[in-house]
Tab-separated table of C-alpha atoms in Angstrom:
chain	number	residue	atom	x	y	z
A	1	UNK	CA	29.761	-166.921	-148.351
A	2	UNK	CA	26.677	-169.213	-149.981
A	3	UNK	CA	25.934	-168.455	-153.549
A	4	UNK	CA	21.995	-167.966	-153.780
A	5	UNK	CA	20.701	-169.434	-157.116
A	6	UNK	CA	16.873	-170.377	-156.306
A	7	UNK	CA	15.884	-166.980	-158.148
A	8	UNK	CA	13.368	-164.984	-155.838
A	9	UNK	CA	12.785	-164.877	-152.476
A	10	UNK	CA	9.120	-164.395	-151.560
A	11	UNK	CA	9.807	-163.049	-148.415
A	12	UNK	CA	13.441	-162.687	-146.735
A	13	UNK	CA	13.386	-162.514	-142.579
A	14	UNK	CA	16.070	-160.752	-141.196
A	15	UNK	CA	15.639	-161.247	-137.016
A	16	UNK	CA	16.232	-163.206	-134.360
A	17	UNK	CA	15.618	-167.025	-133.571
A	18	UNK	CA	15.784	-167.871	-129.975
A	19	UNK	CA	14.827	-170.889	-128.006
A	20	UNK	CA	12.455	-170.705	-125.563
A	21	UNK	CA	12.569	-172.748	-122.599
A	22	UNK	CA	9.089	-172.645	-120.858
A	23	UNK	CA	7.998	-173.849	-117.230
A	24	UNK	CA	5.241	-173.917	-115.918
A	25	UNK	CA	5.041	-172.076	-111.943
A	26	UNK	CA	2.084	-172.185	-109.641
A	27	UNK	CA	3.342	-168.562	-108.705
A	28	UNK	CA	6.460	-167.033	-109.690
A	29	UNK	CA	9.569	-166.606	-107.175
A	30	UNK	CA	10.276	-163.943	-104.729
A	31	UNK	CA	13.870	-162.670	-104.629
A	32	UNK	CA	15.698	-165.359	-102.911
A	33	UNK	CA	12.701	-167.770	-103.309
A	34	UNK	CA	12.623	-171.383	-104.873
A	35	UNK	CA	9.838	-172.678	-106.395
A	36	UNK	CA	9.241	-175.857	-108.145
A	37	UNK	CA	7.884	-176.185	-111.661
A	38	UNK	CA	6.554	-178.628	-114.411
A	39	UNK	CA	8.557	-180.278	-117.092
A	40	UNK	CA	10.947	-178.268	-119.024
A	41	UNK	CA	9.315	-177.466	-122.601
A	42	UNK	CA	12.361	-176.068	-125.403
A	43	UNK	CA	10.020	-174.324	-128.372
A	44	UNK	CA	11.970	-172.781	-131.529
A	45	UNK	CA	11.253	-169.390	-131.278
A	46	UNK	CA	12.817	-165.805	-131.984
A	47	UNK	CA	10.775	-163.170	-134.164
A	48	UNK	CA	12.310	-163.632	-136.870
A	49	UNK	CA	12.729	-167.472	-136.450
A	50	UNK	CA	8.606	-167.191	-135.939
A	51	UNK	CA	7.994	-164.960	-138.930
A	52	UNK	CA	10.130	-166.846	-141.744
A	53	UNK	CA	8.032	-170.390	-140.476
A	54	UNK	CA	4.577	-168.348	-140.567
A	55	UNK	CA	5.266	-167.126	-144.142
A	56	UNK	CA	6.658	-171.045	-145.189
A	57	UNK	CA	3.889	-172.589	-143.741
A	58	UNK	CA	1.123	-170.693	-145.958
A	59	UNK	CA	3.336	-171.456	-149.024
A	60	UNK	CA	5.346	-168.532	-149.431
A	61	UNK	CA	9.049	-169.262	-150.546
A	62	UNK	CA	10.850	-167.922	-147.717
A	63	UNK	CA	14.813	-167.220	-146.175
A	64	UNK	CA	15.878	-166.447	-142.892
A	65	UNK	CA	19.094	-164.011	-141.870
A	66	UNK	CA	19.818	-164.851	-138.467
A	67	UNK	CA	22.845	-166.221	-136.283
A	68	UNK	CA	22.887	-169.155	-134.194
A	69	UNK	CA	25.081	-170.547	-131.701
A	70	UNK	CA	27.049	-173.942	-132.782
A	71	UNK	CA	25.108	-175.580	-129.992
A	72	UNK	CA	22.066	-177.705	-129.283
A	73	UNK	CA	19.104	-174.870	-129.345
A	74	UNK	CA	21.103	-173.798	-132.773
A	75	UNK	CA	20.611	-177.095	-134.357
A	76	UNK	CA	16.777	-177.227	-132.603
A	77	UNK	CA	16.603	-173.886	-134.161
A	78	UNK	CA	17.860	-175.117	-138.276
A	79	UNK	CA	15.876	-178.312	-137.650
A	80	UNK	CA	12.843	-176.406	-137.810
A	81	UNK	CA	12.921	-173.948	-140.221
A	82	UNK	CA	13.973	-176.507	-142.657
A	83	UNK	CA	11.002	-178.689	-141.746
A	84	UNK	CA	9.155	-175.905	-142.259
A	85	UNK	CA	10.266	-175.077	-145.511
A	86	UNK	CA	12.613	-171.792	-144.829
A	87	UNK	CA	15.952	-172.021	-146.642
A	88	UNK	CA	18.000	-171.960	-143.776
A	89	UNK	CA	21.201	-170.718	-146.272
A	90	UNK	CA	21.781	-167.537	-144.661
A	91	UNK	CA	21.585	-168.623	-141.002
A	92	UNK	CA	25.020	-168.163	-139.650
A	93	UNK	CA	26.760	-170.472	-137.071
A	94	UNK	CA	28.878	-169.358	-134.195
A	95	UNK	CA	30.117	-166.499	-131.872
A	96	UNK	CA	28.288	-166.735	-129.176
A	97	UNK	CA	25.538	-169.647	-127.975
A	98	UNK	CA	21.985	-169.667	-129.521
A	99	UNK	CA	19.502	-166.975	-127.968
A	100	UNK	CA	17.380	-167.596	-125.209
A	101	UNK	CA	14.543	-166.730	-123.499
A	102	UNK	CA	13.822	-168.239	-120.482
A	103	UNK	CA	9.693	-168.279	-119.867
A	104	UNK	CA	7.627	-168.993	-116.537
A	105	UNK	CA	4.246	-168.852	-117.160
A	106	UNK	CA	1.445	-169.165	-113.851
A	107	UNK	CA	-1.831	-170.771	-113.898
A	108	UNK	CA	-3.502	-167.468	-115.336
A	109	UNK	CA	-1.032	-167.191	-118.184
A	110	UNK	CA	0.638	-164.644	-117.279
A	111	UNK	CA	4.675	-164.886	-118.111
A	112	UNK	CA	7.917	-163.787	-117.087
A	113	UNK	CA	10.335	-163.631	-119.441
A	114	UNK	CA	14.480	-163.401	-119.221
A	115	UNK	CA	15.980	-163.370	-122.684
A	116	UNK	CA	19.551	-163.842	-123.141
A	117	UNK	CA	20.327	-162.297	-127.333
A	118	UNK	CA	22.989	-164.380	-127.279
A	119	UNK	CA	24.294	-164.677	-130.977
A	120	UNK	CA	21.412	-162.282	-132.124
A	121	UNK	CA	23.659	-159.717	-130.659
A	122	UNK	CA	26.231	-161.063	-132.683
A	123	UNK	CA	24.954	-160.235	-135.841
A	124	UNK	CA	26.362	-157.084	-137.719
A	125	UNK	CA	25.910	-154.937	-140.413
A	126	UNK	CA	28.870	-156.658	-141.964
A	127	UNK	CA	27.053	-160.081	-141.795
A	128	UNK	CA	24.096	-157.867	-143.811
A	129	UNK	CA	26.960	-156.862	-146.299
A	130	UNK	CA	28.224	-159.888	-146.847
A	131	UNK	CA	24.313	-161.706	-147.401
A	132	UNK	CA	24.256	-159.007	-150.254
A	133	UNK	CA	23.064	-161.695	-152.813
A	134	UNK	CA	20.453	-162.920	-150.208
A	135	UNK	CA	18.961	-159.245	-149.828
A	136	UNK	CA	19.139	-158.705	-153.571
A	137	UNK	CA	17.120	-161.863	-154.058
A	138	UNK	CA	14.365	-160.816	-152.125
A	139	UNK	CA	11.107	-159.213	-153.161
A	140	UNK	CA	10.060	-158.405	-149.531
A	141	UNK	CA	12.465	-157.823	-146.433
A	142	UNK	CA	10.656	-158.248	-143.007
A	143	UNK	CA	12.741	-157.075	-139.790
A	144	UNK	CA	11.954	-156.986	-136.247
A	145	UNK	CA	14.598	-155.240	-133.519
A	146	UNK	CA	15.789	-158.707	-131.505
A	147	UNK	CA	18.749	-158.194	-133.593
A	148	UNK	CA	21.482	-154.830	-133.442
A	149	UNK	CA	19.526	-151.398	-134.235
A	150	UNK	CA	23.292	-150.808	-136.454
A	151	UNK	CA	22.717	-154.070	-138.307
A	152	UNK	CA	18.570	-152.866	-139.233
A	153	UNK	CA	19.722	-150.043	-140.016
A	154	UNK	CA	22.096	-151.622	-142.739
A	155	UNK	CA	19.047	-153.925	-144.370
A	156	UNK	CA	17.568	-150.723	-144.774
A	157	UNK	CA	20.509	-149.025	-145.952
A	158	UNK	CA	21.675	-151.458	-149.006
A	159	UNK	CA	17.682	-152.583	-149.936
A	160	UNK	CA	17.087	-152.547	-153.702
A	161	UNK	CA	15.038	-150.397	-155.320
A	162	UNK	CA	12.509	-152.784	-155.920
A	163	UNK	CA	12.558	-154.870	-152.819
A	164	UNK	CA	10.024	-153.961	-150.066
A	165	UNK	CA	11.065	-153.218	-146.622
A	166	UNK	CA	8.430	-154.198	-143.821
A	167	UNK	CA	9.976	-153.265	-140.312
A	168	UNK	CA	7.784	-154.698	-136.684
A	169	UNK	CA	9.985	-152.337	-134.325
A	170	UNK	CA	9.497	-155.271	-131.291
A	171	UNK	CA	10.366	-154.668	-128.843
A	172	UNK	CA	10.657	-151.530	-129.136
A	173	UNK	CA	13.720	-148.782	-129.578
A	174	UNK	CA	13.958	-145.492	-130.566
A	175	UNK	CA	14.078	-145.470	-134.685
A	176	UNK	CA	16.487	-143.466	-137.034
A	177	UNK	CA	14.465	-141.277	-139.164
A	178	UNK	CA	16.979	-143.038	-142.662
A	179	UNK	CA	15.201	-146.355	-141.089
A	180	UNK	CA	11.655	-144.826	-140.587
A	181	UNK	CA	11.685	-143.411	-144.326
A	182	UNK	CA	12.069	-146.827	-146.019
A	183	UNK	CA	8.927	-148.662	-143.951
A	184	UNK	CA	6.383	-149.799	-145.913
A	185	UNK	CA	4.757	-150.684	-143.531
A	186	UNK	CA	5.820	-150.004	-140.236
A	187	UNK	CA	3.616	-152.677	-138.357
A	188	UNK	CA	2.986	-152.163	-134.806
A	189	UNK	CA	0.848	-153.305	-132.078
A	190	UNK	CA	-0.846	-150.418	-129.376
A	191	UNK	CA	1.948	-150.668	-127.222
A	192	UNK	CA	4.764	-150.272	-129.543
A	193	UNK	CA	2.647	-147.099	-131.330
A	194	UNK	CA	2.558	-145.445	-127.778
A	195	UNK	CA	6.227	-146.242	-127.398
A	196	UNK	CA	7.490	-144.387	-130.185
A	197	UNK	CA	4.874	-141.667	-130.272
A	198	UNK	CA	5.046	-140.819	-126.534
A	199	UNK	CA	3.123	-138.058	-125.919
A	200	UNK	CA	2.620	-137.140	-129.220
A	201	UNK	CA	-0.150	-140.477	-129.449
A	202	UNK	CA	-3.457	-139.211	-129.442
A	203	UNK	CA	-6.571	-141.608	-128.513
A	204	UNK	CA	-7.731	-143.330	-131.257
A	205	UNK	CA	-5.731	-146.100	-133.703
A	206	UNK	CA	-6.505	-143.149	-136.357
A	207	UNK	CA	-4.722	-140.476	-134.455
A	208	UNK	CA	-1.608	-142.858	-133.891
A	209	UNK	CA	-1.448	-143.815	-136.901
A	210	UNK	CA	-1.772	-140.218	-138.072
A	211	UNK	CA	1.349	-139.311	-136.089
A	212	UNK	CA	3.130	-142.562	-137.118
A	213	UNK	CA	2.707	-141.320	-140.742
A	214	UNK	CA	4.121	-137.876	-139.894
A	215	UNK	CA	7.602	-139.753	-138.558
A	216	UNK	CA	8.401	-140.616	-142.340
A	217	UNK	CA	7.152	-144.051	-143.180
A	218	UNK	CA	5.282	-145.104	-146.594
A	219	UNK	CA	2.729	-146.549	-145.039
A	220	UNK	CA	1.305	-148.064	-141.442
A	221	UNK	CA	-0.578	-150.904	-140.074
A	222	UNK	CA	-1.514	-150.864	-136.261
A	223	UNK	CA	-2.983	-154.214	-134.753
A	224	UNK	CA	-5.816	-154.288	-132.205
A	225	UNK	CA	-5.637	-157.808	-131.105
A	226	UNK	CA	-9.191	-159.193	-131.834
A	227	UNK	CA	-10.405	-155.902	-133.171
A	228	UNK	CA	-8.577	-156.550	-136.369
A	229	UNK	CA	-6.076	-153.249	-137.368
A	230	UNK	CA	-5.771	-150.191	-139.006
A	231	UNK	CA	-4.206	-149.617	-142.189
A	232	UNK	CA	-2.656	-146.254	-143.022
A	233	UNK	CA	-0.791	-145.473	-146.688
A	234	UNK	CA	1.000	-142.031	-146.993
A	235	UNK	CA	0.215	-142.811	-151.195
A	236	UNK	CA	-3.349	-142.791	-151.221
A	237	UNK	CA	-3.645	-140.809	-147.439
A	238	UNK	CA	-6.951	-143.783	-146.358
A	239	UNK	CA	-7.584	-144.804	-143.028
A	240	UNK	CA	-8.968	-148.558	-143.436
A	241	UNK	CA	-9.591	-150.808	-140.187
A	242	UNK	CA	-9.896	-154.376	-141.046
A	243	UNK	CA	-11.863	-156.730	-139.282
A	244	UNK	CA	-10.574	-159.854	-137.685
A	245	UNK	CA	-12.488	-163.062	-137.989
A	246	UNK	CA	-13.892	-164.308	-134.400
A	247	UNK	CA	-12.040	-166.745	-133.180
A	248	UNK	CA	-11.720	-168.521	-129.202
A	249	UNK	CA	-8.268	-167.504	-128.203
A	250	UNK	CA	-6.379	-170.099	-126.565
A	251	UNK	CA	-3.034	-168.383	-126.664
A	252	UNK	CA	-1.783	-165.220	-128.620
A	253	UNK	CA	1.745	-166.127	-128.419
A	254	UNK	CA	3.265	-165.516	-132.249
A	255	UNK	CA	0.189	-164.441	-133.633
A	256	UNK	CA	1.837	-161.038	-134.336
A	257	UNK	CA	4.863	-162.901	-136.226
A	258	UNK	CA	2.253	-164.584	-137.953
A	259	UNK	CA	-0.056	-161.511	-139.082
A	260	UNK	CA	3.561	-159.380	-139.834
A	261	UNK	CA	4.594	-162.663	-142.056
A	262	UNK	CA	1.568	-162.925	-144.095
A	263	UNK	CA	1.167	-159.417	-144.572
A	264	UNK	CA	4.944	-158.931	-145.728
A	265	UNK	CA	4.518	-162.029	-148.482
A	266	UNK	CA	0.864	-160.950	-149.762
A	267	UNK	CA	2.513	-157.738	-150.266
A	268	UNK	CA	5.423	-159.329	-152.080
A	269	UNK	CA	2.765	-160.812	-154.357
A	270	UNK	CA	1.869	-157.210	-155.527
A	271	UNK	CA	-1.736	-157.233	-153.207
A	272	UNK	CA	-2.551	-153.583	-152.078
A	273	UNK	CA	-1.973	-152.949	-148.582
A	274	UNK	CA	-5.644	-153.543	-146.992
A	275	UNK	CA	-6.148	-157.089	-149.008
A	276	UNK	CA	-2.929	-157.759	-147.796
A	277	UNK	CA	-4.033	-156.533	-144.163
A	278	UNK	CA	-7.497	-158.738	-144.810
A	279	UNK	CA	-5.398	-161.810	-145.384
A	280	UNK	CA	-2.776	-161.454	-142.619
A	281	UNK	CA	-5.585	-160.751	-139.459
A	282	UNK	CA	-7.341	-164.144	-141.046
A	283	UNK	CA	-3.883	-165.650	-140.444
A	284	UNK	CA	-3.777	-163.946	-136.907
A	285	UNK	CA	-6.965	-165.172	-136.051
A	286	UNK	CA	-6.209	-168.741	-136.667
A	287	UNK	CA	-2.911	-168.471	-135.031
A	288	UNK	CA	-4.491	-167.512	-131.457
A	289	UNK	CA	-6.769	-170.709	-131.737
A	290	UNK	CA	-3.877	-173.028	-130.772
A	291	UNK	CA	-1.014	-173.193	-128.380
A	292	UNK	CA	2.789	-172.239	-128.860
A	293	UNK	CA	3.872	-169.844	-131.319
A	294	UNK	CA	5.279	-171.776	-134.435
A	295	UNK	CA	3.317	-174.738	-133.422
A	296	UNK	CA	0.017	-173.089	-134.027
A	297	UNK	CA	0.843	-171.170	-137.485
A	298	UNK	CA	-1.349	-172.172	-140.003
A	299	UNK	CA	-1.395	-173.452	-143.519
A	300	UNK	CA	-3.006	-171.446	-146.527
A	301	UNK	CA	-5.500	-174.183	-146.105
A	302	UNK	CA	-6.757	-174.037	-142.828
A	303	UNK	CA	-7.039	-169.884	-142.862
A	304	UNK	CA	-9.030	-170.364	-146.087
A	305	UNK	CA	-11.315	-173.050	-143.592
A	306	UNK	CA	-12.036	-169.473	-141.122
């Protein structure tokens, strides 16, 4: 076990970091079909991989909890969170090889994907227990569900009073209501609102957000893509939607890790939940102006420039 001693964490992620290995396909295969592609592209990826280089890129001082595999994607993987900035010191090693997801994308854009958890899968609520330090450290805790429901349900479980627990439920799963009660936000996009409300969703982003409210969490933000998103809080009972910036989108891929990531560490710097919200669709914006997912995050900098 590593002894933590930098203080505070701005924001710890506790997720998933995958490597993505993209081709390119003029159409994609039929069962039984073979189809040639372009040159193999390997990006660092995972949510939680994604969110904890969003967040270090703008400046906040971040950690990642994830497991890698002792392999080559692993070390692609620690490579680039440190040159990012992340402190990589509660990334576990071994088990089972590095996450995957295997990506063919057409000439429209439109993907496949084929992910393989790999050692995502691998890590457990006793991994959370033993990364007590790590979580103590923390003033925010982001969380996404690439990783075990059991082992989210343990960040939420042995959180500190003080600490702030920001869940993305992506992609989505059926949420205990122990889990649920502790979200502050819960952060979802349309589709993952409709997932977990079923029925129950109404039409609008108010009337989802509504019902989201009613399922237990503190407070909810639903994105809208380039319409911005709605922010919900169960303390003050406001409905705000927040603009996004206009931006030409070249490729959305991340830019929800990158909103969720900005949001959770402007939060962990004691903003209220819309300037938060403000600040994080800026980010979003910026992301969706360049290709790849952590390849396109921005610095504080350049969302300042929008």
């Amino acid at each position: 076990m590593h002894e933590y001693d930098h203080g505070r964490y701005d924001l710890l992620v506790v997720g998933s970091a995958n490597a993505d290995l993209v081709i390119g396909v003029e159409r994609r295969p039929a069962p039984g079909e073979t189809v040639l592609g372009s040159d193999l592209a390997v990006h660092p990826g995972g949510k939680g991989a994604n969110q904890a280089v969003a967040a270090a890129r703008l400046g906040a001082g971040a950690a990642l909890l994830a497991r890698v595999g002792d392999d080559a994607h692993g070390r692609l993987l620690l490579e680039s969170q440190r040159a990012a900035g992340v402190d990589t010191a509660g990334v576990l090693v071994g088990g089972a090889p590095t996450g995957v997801a295997l990506i063919t994308v057409d000439p429209s854009g439109d993907n496949s994907i084929v992910v393989s958890p790999g050692a995502n899968a691998r890590l457990t609520p006793q991994d959370i227990r033993a990364a007590g330090s790590l979580l103590a450290a923390a003033r925010v805790v982001s969380v996404q569900l690439e990783i075990p429901l059991e082992t989210v349900a343990e960040v939420a479980r042995t959180l500190a009073s003080d600490t702030r627990f920001v869940l993305n439920p992506s992609p989505p799963a059926p949420l205990p209501d122990q889990v649920l009660a502790v979200c502050d936000p819960l952060v979802v996009n349309e589709h993952e609102a409709l997932f977990i409300l079923g029925d129950a969703a109404g039409h609008t982003p108010e009337d989802r957000a509504r019902a989201l409210l009613a399922l237990g969490p503190r407070s909810v933000v639903v994105t809208l893509g380039a319409a911005g998103a709605l922010v919900a809080d169960s303390r003050t009972g406001e409905f705000v939607r927040v603009p996004s910036p206009k931006v030409d989108a070249v490729d959305t891929t991340g830019a929800g890790d990158a909103f969720t990531a900005a949001l959770a560490w402007r939060l962990g710097q004691g903003e209220a939940l819309v300037e938060a919200a403000e600040f994080a669709v800026r980010v979003g914006a910026a992301a969706v102006t360049r290709k790849g997912a952590q390849d396109s995050f921005p610095t504080a900098d350049e969302v300042s420039a929008l």
